[in-house]
Amino acid sequence: LPPPATRERPPGCKTVFVGGLPENGTEQIIMEVFEQCGEVIAIRKSKKNFCHIRFAEEFMVDKALYLSGYRIRLGSSTDKKDTGRLHVDFAQARDDLYEWECKQRMLAREERHRRRLEEERFRPPSPPPVVHYSDHECSVVAEKLKDDTKFLEAIQTLLTWIERGEVNRRTANNFYSMIQSANSHIRRLVNEKAAHEKEMEEAKEKFKLALSGILVQFEQIVAVYHSASKQKAWDHFTKAQRKNISVWCKQAEEIRNIHNDELMGIRREEEMEMSDEEIEDPSEMKETEESALVSQVEALKEENDSLRWQLDAYRNEVELLKQEQGKVSRDEDTTKEQQMKLLQQALQGMQKHLLKVQDEYKKREAELEKVREDKLKIETLLENLKEQESSTSRVCACSQEKECPVEKTLSNSPVKSEREVLLVGIISTFLHVHPFGASIEYICSYLQRLDSKICTAEVEVLMTRLQNTFRQELSGVGASLEKRWKFCGFDGLKMT
């Protein structure tokens, strides 16, 4: 039998619900049954044939669940009060949840402690403290700056001293000599970089030469395999030897192709680097030139405005000086005249600069107009191309319309589908058999034997649309007045 359905297991569950107990069952009997699953801490029995059992560990609950579904009987009695069927399920208890939360917090503390110890173990050791500045230490650091192996340590010490504020009038010359030594180290670094680049280029060339030599050898080996595969030599080999030769040939060709692709990739990268340095997209150049011109024009406008404001300020100052000239004494006239001359000279210089700026502004505007005209020409060319494409598509559409006139004629006909054509044929045959006509209900009852989906309105609309094929007549008098449909296709054919 499949295991009985249980509820979702609560976190840290150590308590089970046991139902279906015999009415005469005692705690001692329940303890005797369930202590086989593990240590029982507490049993809470109810008067309604169920109880809650709390175990010492969580895995004991899983063992107790296997007892669910078993029948229990007290002694040899068959009385209903002495029998029952056990139902064991997970139970939710506050003590279990509290213990589980405490355990989770303890595990989290242990994990944090372990992670902190791990971080401290992998943390790099702190650098040694930098010595304080003195003349002796300064000479030691100056010697270390000249040594390539100790340069990093010395430059760090020099940086720390400068940040601490050890530079003053007395020590300025010493610090200048150390900074000069650091500057001379730049040349050594540049030379070292150039040497490394040269070594890298030489290694690349060696690799390319070695790879090309390997490819030549592969070509020779593949040529040997191909010549051995020719009929002159191939017929003298056994079947096993031929198989081995063909397999070796395939393997050699695959390895040769891989090496060839690698060599071609290296050459392609070199060509791309050369082309990136030399070639640039002309459209991007135009856009950058146009944006540069626009930014220059805007900068010139701003400069022009600022110059105008400065001119206005100078004019205001000149007017103020003129107004105050009559009030000032003769001793100050000479100084005012000098100030006036200086201001006038400055004003003339500003006017000349303004004229130059305006000339540059006009030149930039002319260049911008040229760029805009080129842009308009390109847009007109694009529009012409689009019109040519649209004209070609119209010609294609006209040719397609000429090729399918039959479809248009079919769409203009009163019969719109193949189903209606079939209905017209069946109705015509039916009315031809009934020359005196038939009512619409009679016709529809006949058609519904063939297709139950046919409705009276659809048939009547179709017949009224075909006036040259069907005709409606009234027969009878008074209460016996009846509408009948007749087939008039032969008369309609003569009329058309």
Short mmCIF file of C-alpha atoms in Angstrom, two decimals:
data_model
loop_
_atom_site.label_atom_id
_atom_site.label_comp_id
_atom_site.label_asym_id
_atom_site.label_seq_id
_atom_site.Cartn_x
_atom_site.Cartn_y
_atom_site.Cartn_z
CA LEU A 1 0.00 0.00 0.00
CA PRO A 2 1.19 3.58 -0.62
CA PRO A 3 2.18 5.60 2.46
CA PRO A 4 -0.69 7.62 3.99
CA ALA A 5 -0.91 11.32 3.16
CA THR A 6 0.68 13.66 5.70
CA ARG A 7 0.66 17.40 6.24
CA GLU A 8 3.67 19.61 5.50
CA ARG A 9 6.48 19.01 7.96
CA PRO A 10 7.02 21.98 10.34
CA PRO A 11 10.64 23.11 10.85
CA GLY A 12 12.36 21.17 13.65
CA CYS A 13 9.41 18.80 14.10
CA LYS A 14 9.85 16.33 17.00
CA THR A 15 6.14 15.88 17.85
CA VAL A 16 3.63 13.55 16.10
CA PHE A 17 -0.14 13.34 16.17
CA VAL A 18 -1.51 9.80 16.73
CA GLY A 19 -5.19 9.18 15.98
CA GLY A 20 -7.40 6.09 15.82
CA LEU A 21 -6.39 4.80 19.27
CA PRO A 22 -8.63 2.28 21.10
CA GLU A 23 -10.91 3.81 23.71
CA ASN A 24 -9.46 1.56 26.41
CA GLY A 25 -5.84 2.36 25.43
CA THR A 26 -3.60 3.80 28.17
CA GLU A 27 -0.41 5.85 28.12
CA GLN A 28 1.56 2.75 29.08
CA ILE A 29 0.32 0.89 25.98
CA ILE A 30 1.07 3.92 23.75
CA MET A 31 4.57 4.16 25.29
CA GLU A 32 5.10 0.43 24.65
CA VAL A 33 4.17 0.84 20.97
CA PHE A 34 6.09 4.04 20.15
CA GLU A 35 9.22 3.68 22.32
CA GLN A 36 10.54 1.33 19.62
CA CYS A 37 10.94 4.43 17.36
CA GLY A 38 13.13 6.27 19.87
CA GLU A 39 13.23 8.03 23.23
CA VAL A 40 9.82 9.51 24.12
CA ILE A 41 9.97 12.75 26.12
CA ALA A 42 6.24 13.40 26.69
CA ILE A 43 2.79 11.98 25.83
CA ARG A 44 -0.30 14.21 25.90
CA LYS A 45 -3.39 11.96 25.65
CA SER A 46 -6.87 13.26 24.89
CA LYS A 47 -10.27 11.78 25.72
CA LYS A 48 -11.22 11.53 22.02
CA ASN A 49 -8.97 8.60 21.03
CA PHE A 50 -5.90 10.63 19.98
CA CYS A 51 -2.68 11.86 21.56
CA HIS A 52 0.52 13.86 20.88
CA ILE A 53 3.93 12.23 21.37
CA ARG A 54 7.18 14.25 21.59
CA PHE A 55 10.45 12.47 20.77
CA ALA A 56 14.02 13.41 21.65
CA GLU A 57 15.29 13.74 18.03
CA GLU A 58 13.80 14.61 14.64
CA PHE A 59 14.69 11.34 12.88
CA MET A 60 12.51 9.41 15.39
CA VAL A 61 9.44 11.15 13.92
CA ASP A 62 10.20 9.55 10.53
CA LYS A 63 10.27 6.11 12.16
CA ALA A 64 6.94 6.76 13.91
CA LEU A 65 5.27 7.68 10.61
CA TYR A 66 5.81 4.09 9.37
CA LEU A 67 3.31 2.88 12.03
CA SER A 68 0.50 4.87 10.37
CA GLY A 69 -2.20 2.57 8.94
CA TYR A 70 -1.55 -0.40 11.23
CA ARG A 71 -4.44 -1.90 13.21
CA ILE A 72 -4.08 -2.18 17.01
CA ARG A 73 -5.90 -4.60 19.31
CA LEU A 74 -5.67 -4.87 23.10
CA GLY A 75 -5.10 -8.50 24.01
CA SER A 76 -7.37 -11.04 22.33
CA SER A 77 -10.51 -8.96 22.74
CA THR A 78 -12.56 -8.18 19.61
CA ASP A 79 -14.58 -5.48 21.28
CA LYS A 80 -14.81 -2.18 19.38
CA LYS A 81 -13.38 -0.27 22.35
CA ASP A 82 -10.29 -2.48 22.32
CA THR A 83 -9.48 -2.08 18.60
CA GLY A 84 -8.43 0.81 16.39
CA ARG A 85 -6.45 1.86 13.30
CA LEU A 86 -3.47 4.14 13.88
CA HIS A 87 -3.04 7.41 11.95
CA VAL A 88 0.32 9.12 12.55
CA ASP A 89 1.05 12.62 11.20
CA PHE A 90 3.35 15.59 11.83
CA ALA A 91 2.26 17.96 14.63
CA GLN A 92 3.15 21.62 15.18
CA ALA A 93 4.54 22.42 18.63
CA ARG A 94 5.96 25.66 20.07
CA ASP A 95 8.78 23.83 21.89
CA ASP A 96 9.98 22.25 18.64
CA LEU A 97 9.92 25.59 16.81
CA TYR A 98 11.78 27.37 19.65
CA GLU A 99 14.49 24.69 19.78
CA TRP A 100 14.85 24.79 15.98
CA GLU A 101 15.23 28.61 15.98
CA CYS A 102 17.85 28.40 18.75
CA LYS A 103 19.74 25.77 16.76
CA GLN A 104 19.62 27.91 13.60
CA ARG A 105 20.95 30.94 15.50
CA MET A 106 23.76 28.82 16.94
CA LEU A 107 24.69 27.55 13.46
CA ALA A 108 24.64 31.12 12.11
CA ARG A 109 26.97 32.25 14.94
CA GLU A 110 29.35 29.39 14.20
CA GLU A 111 29.29 30.22 10.47
CA ARG A 112 30.03 33.90 11.15
CA HIS A 113 32.88 32.96 13.49
CA ARG A 114 34.32 30.50 10.95
CA ARG A 115 34.05 33.08 8.12
CA ARG A 116 35.76 35.74 10.25
CA LEU A 117 38.62 33.36 11.03
CA GLU A 118 38.88 32.49 7.33
CA GLU A 119 39.01 36.17 6.33
CA GLU A 120 41.65 36.90 8.95
CA ARG A 121 43.71 33.94 7.72
CA PHE A 122 43.61 35.07 4.08
CA ARG A 123 44.00 38.79 4.84
CA PRO A 124 47.36 40.13 3.60
CA PRO A 125 49.74 41.21 6.35
CA SER A 126 49.78 44.89 7.18
CA PRO A 127 52.75 46.80 5.75
CA PRO A 128 55.58 47.70 8.11
CA PRO A 129 55.40 51.20 9.63
CA VAL A 130 57.20 53.97 7.76
CA VAL A 131 60.21 55.37 9.59
CA HIS A 132 60.29 59.03 10.61
CA TYR A 133 62.25 61.53 8.55
CA SER A 134 65.88 62.20 9.40
CA ASP A 135 68.97 63.08 7.42
CA HIS A 136 70.30 59.54 7.71
CA GLU A 137 66.98 57.98 6.58
CA CYS A 138 66.81 60.52 3.75
CA SER A 139 70.19 59.38 2.40
CA VAL A 140 69.13 55.72 2.71
CA VAL A 141 65.90 56.36 0.77
CA ALA A 142 67.81 58.32 -1.89
CA GLU A 143 70.10 55.30 -2.44
CA LYS A 144 67.11 52.94 -2.59
CA LEU A 145 65.43 55.13 -5.23
CA LYS A 146 68.41 54.47 -7.51
CA ASP A 147 68.09 50.69 -7.03
CA ASP A 148 65.44 48.96 -9.18
CA THR A 149 64.80 46.18 -6.67
CA LYS A 150 64.09 48.57 -3.75
CA PHE A 151 62.39 51.39 -5.70
CA LEU A 152 58.80 50.53 -4.65
CA GLU A 153 59.65 50.54 -0.94
CA ALA A 154 61.57 53.82 -1.25
CA ILE A 155 58.88 55.63 -3.29
CA GLN A 156 56.24 54.60 -0.71
CA THR A 157 58.38 56.08 2.08
CA LEU A 158 58.89 59.29 0.08
CA LEU A 159 55.14 59.62 -0.52
CA THR A 160 54.40 59.15 3.20
CA TRP A 161 56.95 61.79 4.22
CA ILE A 162 55.52 64.35 1.78
CA GLU A 163 51.95 63.68 2.97
CA ARG A 164 53.06 64.04 6.61
CA GLY A 165 54.41 67.52 5.87
CA GLU A 166 58.12 66.85 6.34
CA VAL A 167 58.98 69.27 3.50
CA ASN A 168 60.27 72.64 4.77
CA ARG A 169 62.97 75.13 3.88
CA ARG A 170 65.72 73.05 5.48
CA THR A 171 64.74 69.75 3.82
CA ALA A 172 63.48 71.09 0.46
CA ASN A 173 66.79 70.36 -1.37
CA ASN A 174 66.87 66.78 -0.10
CA PHE A 175 63.28 66.17 -1.21
CA TYR A 176 63.99 67.76 -4.60
CA SER A 177 66.91 65.38 -5.18
CA MET A 178 64.73 62.38 -4.25
CA ILE A 179 61.94 63.55 -6.60
CA GLN A 180 64.58 63.98 -9.32
CA SER A 181 65.71 60.37 -8.76
CA ALA A 182 62.07 59.23 -9.06
CA ASN A 183 61.75 61.17 -12.33
CA SER A 184 64.89 59.51 -13.75
CA HIS A 185 63.31 56.12 -12.96
CA ILE A 186 60.61 56.93 -15.56
CA ARG A 187 63.19 56.63 -18.35
CA ARG A 188 64.23 53.22 -17.06
CA LEU A 189 60.58 52.12 -17.04
CA VAL A 190 60.04 53.37 -20.62
CA ASN A 191 63.17 51.54 -21.81
CA GLU A 192 62.08 48.40 -19.98
CA LYS A 193 58.64 48.57 -21.62
CA ALA A 194 60.22 49.00 -25.07
CA ALA A 195 62.47 46.00 -24.44
CA HIS A 196 59.49 43.87 -23.39
CA GLU A 197 57.55 44.95 -26.50
CA LYS A 198 60.53 44.05 -28.67
CA GLU A 199 60.75 40.63 -27.02
CA MET A 200 57.03 40.12 -27.60
CA GLU A 201 57.35 41.00 -31.32
CA GLU A 202 60.34 38.66 -31.67
CA ALA A 203 58.39 35.88 -29.93
CA LYS A 204 55.45 36.47 -32.29
CA GLU A 205 57.74 36.27 -35.32
CA LYS A 206 59.36 33.08 -34.00
CA PHE A 207 55.92 31.57 -33.39
CA LYS A 208 54.76 32.48 -36.91
CA LEU A 209 57.93 31.03 -38.48
CA ALA A 210 57.63 27.82 -36.45
CA LEU A 211 53.94 27.51 -37.31
CA SER A 212 54.59 28.04 -41.02
CA GLY A 213 57.35 25.38 -40.89
CA ILE A 214 54.95 22.95 -39.22
CA LEU A 215 52.35 23.68 -41.91
CA VAL A 216 54.89 22.95 -44.67
CA GLN A 217 55.64 19.58 -43.08
CA PHE A 218 51.92 18.84 -42.75
CA GLU A 219 51.44 19.65 -46.44
CA GLN A 220 54.20 17.20 -47.36
CA ILE A 221 52.67 14.46 -45.19
CA VAL A 222 49.19 15.03 -46.68
CA ALA A 223 50.73 14.95 -50.18
CA VAL A 224 52.27 11.55 -49.34
CA TYR A 225 48.86 10.25 -48.23
CA HIS A 226 47.19 11.55 -51.40
CA SER A 227 49.83 9.99 -53.66
CA ALA A 228 49.47 6.68 -51.78
CA SER A 229 45.69 6.84 -52.34
CA LYS A 230 46.09 6.84 -56.12
CA GLN A 231 45.20 3.61 -57.91
CA LYS A 232 48.79 2.88 -59.00
CA ALA A 233 49.90 2.34 -55.37
CA TRP A 234 46.50 1.83 -53.68
CA ASP A 235 45.86 -1.60 -55.30
CA HIS A 236 49.00 -3.11 -53.74
CA PHE A 237 47.92 -2.39 -50.12
CA THR A 238 45.74 -4.73 -48.08
CA LYS A 239 42.26 -3.76 -46.83
CA ALA A 240 43.49 -3.03 -43.28
CA GLN A 241 46.41 -0.97 -44.60
CA ARG A 242 44.06 1.09 -46.81
CA LYS A 243 41.78 1.75 -43.84
CA ASN A 244 44.69 2.93 -41.68
CA ILE A 245 46.04 5.17 -44.48
CA SER A 246 42.62 6.83 -45.00
CA VAL A 247 42.19 7.42 -41.23
CA TRP A 248 45.71 8.89 -40.96
CA CYS A 249 45.03 11.14 -43.95
CA LYS A 250 41.83 12.52 -42.38
CA GLN A 251 43.58 13.17 -39.05
CA ALA A 252 46.51 14.92 -40.76
CA GLU A 253 44.14 17.12 -42.82
CA GLU A 254 42.16 18.12 -39.71
CA ILE A 255 45.32 19.07 -37.77
CA ARG A 256 46.69 20.95 -40.79
CA ASN A 257 43.42 22.92 -41.16
CA ILE A 258 43.46 23.86 -37.45
CA HIS A 259 47.05 25.17 -37.66
CA ASN A 260 46.29 26.97 -40.93
CA ASP A 261 43.26 28.72 -39.37
CA GLU A 262 45.39 29.77 -36.40
CA LEU A 263 48.07 31.27 -38.67
CA MET A 264 45.47 33.05 -40.80
CA GLY A 265 43.85 34.43 -37.64
CA ILE A 266 47.18 35.94 -36.51
CA ARG A 267 47.71 37.55 -39.92
CA ARG A 268 44.11 38.82 -39.98
CA GLU A 269 44.56 40.44 -36.55
CA GLU A 270 47.70 42.22 -37.74
CA GLU A 271 45.91 43.47 -40.88
CA MET A 272 42.96 44.69 -38.80
CA GLU A 273 45.31 46.59 -36.47
CA MET A 274 46.94 48.26 -39.47
CA SER A 275 43.60 49.10 -41.07
CA ASP A 276 42.21 50.52 -37.80
CA GLU A 277 45.10 52.96 -37.62
CA GLU A 278 44.90 54.08 -41.28
CA ILE A 279 41.25 53.86 -42.37
CA GLU A 280 38.32 55.77 -40.87
CA ASP A 281 34.69 55.85 -41.91
CA PRO A 282 33.97 58.94 -44.10
CA SER A 283 30.42 59.27 -42.82
CA GLU A 284 31.66 59.39 -39.21
CA MET A 285 34.26 61.95 -40.25
CA LYS A 286 31.52 64.15 -41.73
CA GLU A 287 29.38 63.86 -38.62
CA THR A 288 32.31 64.68 -36.34
CA GLU A 289 33.29 67.66 -38.54
CA GLU A 290 29.72 68.97 -38.49
CA SER A 291 29.43 68.57 -34.71
CA ALA A 292 32.83 70.25 -34.26
CA LEU A 293 31.76 73.17 -36.45
CA VAL A 294 28.50 73.56 -34.52
CA SER A 295 30.34 73.52 -31.18
CA GLN A 296 32.87 76.08 -32.49
CA VAL A 297 30.05 78.34 -33.72
CA GLU A 298 28.34 78.14 -30.32
CA ALA A 299 31.62 78.93 -28.55
CA LEU A 300 32.17 81.93 -30.83
CA LYS A 301 28.63 83.14 -30.11
CA GLU A 302 29.24 82.95 -26.36
CA GLU A 303 32.59 84.75 -26.74
CA ASN A 304 30.90 87.43 -28.87
CA ASP A 305 28.24 88.00 -26.21
CA SER A 306 30.83 88.25 -23.44
CA LEU A 307 32.85 90.78 -25.47
CA ARG A 308 29.74 92.89 -26.03
CA TRP A 309 29.03 92.89 -22.32
CA GLN A 310 32.62 93.97 -21.62
CA LEU A 311 32.28 96.78 -24.20
CA ASP A 312 29.11 98.00 -22.52
CA ALA A 313 30.87 97.97 -19.16
CA TYR A 314 33.82 99.97 -20.56
CA ARG A 315 31.44 102.50 -22.13
CA ASN A 316 29.62 102.94 -18.84
CA GLU A 317 32.92 103.53 -17.08
CA VAL A 318 33.93 106.10 -19.72
CA GLU A 319 30.63 107.94 -19.31
CA LEU A 320 31.03 107.97 -15.53
CA LEU A 321 34.55 109.33 -15.89
CA LYS A 322 33.31 112.07 -18.21
CA GLN A 323 30.58 113.05 -15.72
CA GLU A 324 33.04 113.17 -12.81
CA GLN A 325 35.71 115.03 -14.83
CA GLY A 326 34.22 118.48 -14.13
CA LYS A 327 34.08 117.88 -10.38
CA VAL A 328 37.60 116.57 -9.93
CA SER A 329 40.48 118.97 -9.28
CA ARG A 330 43.25 119.86 -11.76
CA ASP A 331 45.77 117.66 -9.97
CA GLU A 332 43.70 114.59 -10.77
CA ASP A 333 43.08 115.56 -14.43
CA THR A 334 46.35 114.02 -15.58
CA THR A 335 45.58 110.66 -13.94
CA LYS A 336 42.05 110.68 -15.39
CA GLU A 337 43.37 111.41 -18.85
CA GLN A 338 45.78 108.50 -18.53
CA GLN A 339 42.94 106.24 -17.41
CA MET A 340 40.84 107.49 -20.32
CA LYS A 341 43.64 106.71 -22.76
CA LEU A 342 44.12 103.27 -21.26
CA LEU A 343 40.41 102.59 -21.42
CA GLN A 344 40.22 103.81 -25.02
CA GLN A 345 43.16 101.60 -25.97
CA ALA A 346 41.52 98.63 -24.27
CA LEU A 347 38.26 99.49 -26.04
CA GLN A 348 40.00 99.60 -29.42
CA GLY A 349 41.69 96.27 -28.72
CA MET A 350 38.36 94.72 -27.75
CA GLN A 351 36.74 96.09 -30.91
CA LYS A 352 39.51 94.60 -33.07
CA HIS A 353 39.14 91.26 -31.30
CA LEU A 354 35.37 91.46 -31.78
CA LEU A 355 35.83 92.05 -35.52
CA LYS A 356 38.13 89.03 -35.74
CA VAL A 357 35.62 86.89 -33.86
CA GLN A 358 32.80 88.05 -36.17
CA ASP A 359 34.91 87.17 -39.25
CA GLU A 360 35.60 83.71 -37.84
CA TYR A 361 31.92 83.34 -37.02
CA LYS A 362 30.98 84.15 -40.64
CA LYS A 363 33.55 81.65 -41.97
CA ARG A 364 32.23 78.91 -39.67
CA GLU A 365 28.67 79.67 -40.75
CA ALA A 366 29.69 79.36 -44.42
CA GLU A 367 31.35 76.01 -43.72
CA LEU A 368 28.25 74.87 -41.84
CA GLU A 369 26.06 75.87 -44.78
CA LYS A 370 28.27 73.83 -47.13
CA VAL A 371 27.94 70.79 -44.89
CA ARG A 372 24.16 71.23 -44.76
CA GLU A 373 24.00 71.52 -48.59
CA ASP A 374 25.98 68.26 -48.91
CA LYS A 375 23.59 66.65 -46.48
CA LEU A 376 20.56 67.86 -48.49
CA LYS A 377 22.09 66.49 -51.70
CA ILE A 378 22.56 63.08 -50.08
CA GLU A 379 18.95 63.14 -48.80
CA THR A 380 17.63 64.01 -52.31
CA LEU A 381 19.64 61.13 -53.76
CA LEU A 382 18.12 58.80 -51.17
CA GLU A 383 14.60 60.05 -52.00
CA ASN A 384 15.22 59.47 -55.74
CA LEU A 385 16.35 55.93 -55.01
CA LYS A 386 13.25 55.33 -52.87
CA GLU A 387 11.01 56.68 -55.70
CA GLN A 388 12.71 54.35 -58.18
CA GLU A 389 12.09 51.41 -55.84
CA SER A 390 8.42 52.39 -55.43
CA SER A 391 7.99 52.73 -59.23
CA THR A 392 9.46 49.27 -59.76
CA SER A 393 7.13 47.84 -57.10
CA ARG A 394 4.14 49.51 -58.85
CA VAL A 395 5.15 47.98 -62.18
CA CYS A 396 5.33 44.56 -60.51
CA ALA A 397 1.91 45.11 -58.93
CA CYS A 398 0.42 46.10 -62.32
CA SER A 399 1.83 42.97 -63.94
CA GLN A 400 0.35 40.86 -61.16
CA GLU A 401 -3.05 42.53 -61.68
CA LYS A 402 -2.89 41.77 -65.39
CA GLU A 403 -2.10 38.14 -64.68
CA CYS A 404 -5.13 37.58 -62.45
CA PRO A 405 -8.21 39.12 -64.16
CA VAL A 406 -10.06 35.88 -63.70
CA GLU A 407 -10.01 36.28 -59.93
CA LYS A 408 -11.59 39.77 -60.21
CA THR A 409 -14.34 38.51 -62.46
CA LEU A 410 -15.01 35.71 -60.01
CA SER A 411 -15.18 38.17 -57.13
CA ASN A 412 -17.76 40.32 -59.03
CA SER A 413 -20.07 37.32 -59.68
CA PRO A 414 -23.24 36.91 -57.53
CA VAL A 415 -22.06 33.45 -56.40
CA LYS A 416 -19.33 34.07 -53.83
CA SER A 417 -18.11 30.58 -52.89
CA GLU A 418 -17.96 26.99 -54.08
CA ARG A 419 -20.59 26.01 -51.49
CA GLU A 420 -23.10 28.45 -53.01
CA VAL A 421 -22.38 27.02 -56.48
CA LEU A 422 -23.20 23.53 -55.16
CA LEU A 423 -26.42 24.81 -53.54
CA VAL A 424 -27.51 26.48 -56.80
CA GLY A 425 -26.94 23.23 -58.71
CA ILE A 426 -28.88 21.08 -56.20
CA ILE A 427 -31.80 23.58 -56.01
CA SER A 428 -31.96 23.83 -59.82
CA THR A 429 -32.12 20.02 -60.12
CA PHE A 430 -34.82 19.85 -57.44
CA LEU A 431 -37.01 22.55 -59.06
CA HIS A 432 -36.50 21.05 -62.53
CA VAL A 433 -38.15 17.87 -61.19
CA HIS A 434 -41.00 20.04 -59.76
CA PRO A 435 -42.09 22.16 -62.77
CA PHE A 436 -45.03 23.73 -60.87
CA GLY A 437 -42.67 25.09 -58.21
CA ALA A 438 -42.07 24.41 -54.52
CA SER A 439 -42.17 26.43 -51.31
CA ILE A 440 -39.00 27.56 -49.55
CA GLU A 441 -39.73 25.22 -46.60
CA TYR A 442 -40.02 22.23 -48.95
CA ILE A 443 -36.72 23.13 -50.62
CA CYS A 444 -34.95 23.60 -47.26
CA SER A 445 -36.28 20.30 -45.88
CA TYR A 446 -34.78 18.56 -48.94
CA LEU A 447 -31.44 20.37 -48.54
CA GLN A 448 -31.26 19.69 -44.79
CA ARG A 449 -31.28 15.97 -45.51
CA LEU A 450 -27.95 16.56 -47.27
CA ASP A 451 -26.55 19.10 -44.76
CA SER A 452 -28.23 19.83 -41.42
CA LYS A 453 -26.41 23.20 -41.07
CA ILE A 454 -28.35 24.84 -43.97
CA CYS A 455 -30.84 27.53 -42.85
CA THR A 456 -33.90 28.92 -44.67
CA ALA A 457 -32.69 32.54 -44.68
CA GLU A 458 -29.43 31.61 -46.39
CA VAL A 459 -31.24 29.70 -49.18
CA GLU A 460 -33.82 32.47 -49.70
CA VAL A 461 -31.11 35.19 -49.95
CA LEU A 462 -29.19 33.09 -52.49
CA MET A 463 -32.29 32.50 -54.66
CA THR A 464 -33.36 36.17 -54.62
CA ARG A 465 -29.83 37.13 -55.71
CA LEU A 466 -30.10 34.90 -58.84
CA GLN A 467 -33.16 36.42 -60.56
CA ASN A 468 -32.28 34.97 -63.99
CA THR A 469 -32.19 31.42 -62.51
CA PHE A 470 -35.05 31.36 -59.95
CA ARG A 471 -38.40 33.17 -59.92
CA GLN A 472 -40.96 33.54 -57.08
CA GLU A 473 -44.70 33.26 -57.88
CA LEU A 474 -47.91 33.50 -55.80
CA SER A 475 -50.50 30.71 -56.14
CA GLY A 476 -53.90 30.20 -54.51
CA VAL A 477 -56.59 32.61 -53.22
CA GLY A 478 -57.27 33.98 -49.74
CA ALA A 479 -56.23 31.65 -46.96
CA SER A 480 -54.63 29.20 -49.42
CA LEU A 481 -52.27 31.88 -50.78
CA GLU A 482 -48.78 30.39 -51.11
CA LYS A 483 -45.38 31.54 -52.40
CA ARG A 484 -43.69 29.11 -54.78
CA TRP A 485 -40.23 29.16 -56.36
CA LYS A 486 -39.72 28.00 -59.96
CA PHE A 487 -36.64 27.29 -62.06
CA CYS A 488 -36.35 29.75 -65.00
CA GLY A 489 -32.76 29.15 -66.01
CA PHE A 490 -33.55 28.32 -69.64
CA ASP A 491 -35.57 31.55 -70.09
CA GLY A 492 -32.84 33.56 -68.35
CA LEU A 493 -30.21 32.09 -70.70
CA LYS A 494 -32.19 33.35 -73.73
CA MET A 495 -32.57 36.81 -72.16
CA THR A 496 -28.83 37.18 -71.41
#
